[in-house]
Structure formats: C-alpha cells, structure tokens
C-alpha cells in the first residue's frame, strides 16, 4: 500500500543506493536496533535481512544507514567505496 523510490549515484568517492518508502517512518528504538541480528517488528521473519546487509557492506568497506524522511517514511542508504579502476556509468 505504499511507494518505494530507489536512487543511485556517486558522491565523495562512494557509490550510493538509497531505498525510501512512504509510511509512518521508524521509531527511535527501531532505528537503533534495525541492524541487530534477530531483531524484527514482524510476526513472521527472522530479523536477519538487514543484519546481513549491514555486515556485507562493512566487509566491503562501506556502510548502511537509516533515517526518517522529512515528508514521512524511512530511507536506507547503502554506501560502498568506488574502486579506483571502476569506470563511471
């Protein structure tokens, strides 16, 4: 029932992928815990998806962040360092 917006770009030597969703956003507690293994707000689910994404990003020298959007909803941003040999698309 919501909308997803994906944005891709390069900034400060990093590639960025942001996924933003409409909705109520995330509480402060959920934002603090969302990358913890086995933390979930759903009745079914393992709570491993975002934890795996977080650790994979770190393993590649990147990061994942979450924030609430000013207009509502939440956004997750994946940042990975650009390789010196990579060509711009």
XYZ file of C-alpha atoms in Angstrom:
89
model
C 0.000 0.000 0.000
C 2.987 2.348 -0.097
C 5.551 3.574 -2.543
C 9.257 2.760 -2.914
C 11.757 5.096 -4.541
C 15.266 3.929 -5.449
C 18.038 6.449 -6.089
C 21.557 5.603 -7.274
C 24.517 7.945 -7.574
C 28.137 8.666 -6.756
C 29.308 11.121 -4.106
C 32.597 11.721 -2.281
C 34.270 8.665 -3.807
C 31.421 6.305 -2.909
C 28.566 4.715 -4.775
C 25.216 5.222 -3.037
C 21.967 3.322 -3.301
C 19.051 4.753 -1.346
C 15.713 2.996 -0.937
C 12.989 5.221 0.501
C 9.480 4.110 1.413
C 6.358 6.054 2.255
C 4.630 5.326 5.528
C 4.892 6.271 9.173
C 8.685 6.001 9.429
C 10.570 4.222 12.192
C 10.583 4.884 15.916
C 13.853 5.869 17.584
C 14.119 2.403 19.154
C 13.622 0.618 15.833
C 16.215 2.873 14.167
C 18.727 1.976 16.899
C 18.103 -1.766 16.628
C 17.176 -2.342 12.977
C 20.594 -3.820 12.057
C 20.772 -6.186 15.071
C 20.582 -9.882 14.196
C 17.202 -11.411 15.047
C 15.518 -8.032 15.654
C 12.227 -7.804 13.796
C 8.986 -5.866 14.005
C 7.099 -8.546 12.058
C 5.266 -11.562 13.368
C 6.954 -13.763 10.774
C 10.549 -13.284 9.822
C 13.996 -13.997 11.144
C 15.296 -10.479 11.602
C 18.415 -11.368 9.639
C 17.959 -9.487 6.341
C 19.175 -6.028 7.356
C 21.795 -7.503 9.696
C 23.298 -9.388 6.742
C 23.191 -6.293 4.503
C 24.920 -4.271 7.240
C 27.729 -6.781 7.694
C 28.224 -7.284 3.951
C 28.541 -3.514 3.481
C 31.112 -3.323 6.289
C 33.055 -6.252 4.812
C 33.407 -4.247 1.587
C 34.462 -1.018 3.316
C 31.013 0.536 3.150
C 28.113 1.332 5.413
C 24.335 1.250 5.646
C 22.349 3.961 7.386
C 18.687 4.543 8.135
C 16.772 7.758 8.664
C 13.221 9.012 8.669
C 12.305 11.205 5.712
C 11.033 14.744 6.385
C 7.888 14.027 4.367
C 7.212 10.686 6.108
C 8.510 7.192 5.640
C 12.054 5.938 6.050
C 15.136 5.662 3.855
C 18.003 3.179 3.909
C 21.249 4.233 2.231
C 23.972 1.795 1.195
C 27.365 3.424 0.559
C 30.243 1.465 -0.976
C 33.662 2.892 -1.833
C 34.278 3.335 -5.523
C 37.092 1.214 -6.886
C 39.979 3.176 -8.345
C 39.707 1.171 -11.590
C 35.927 1.466 -11.885
C 34.549 3.481 -14.787
C 31.624 5.847 -14.371
C 28.441 4.503 -15.902
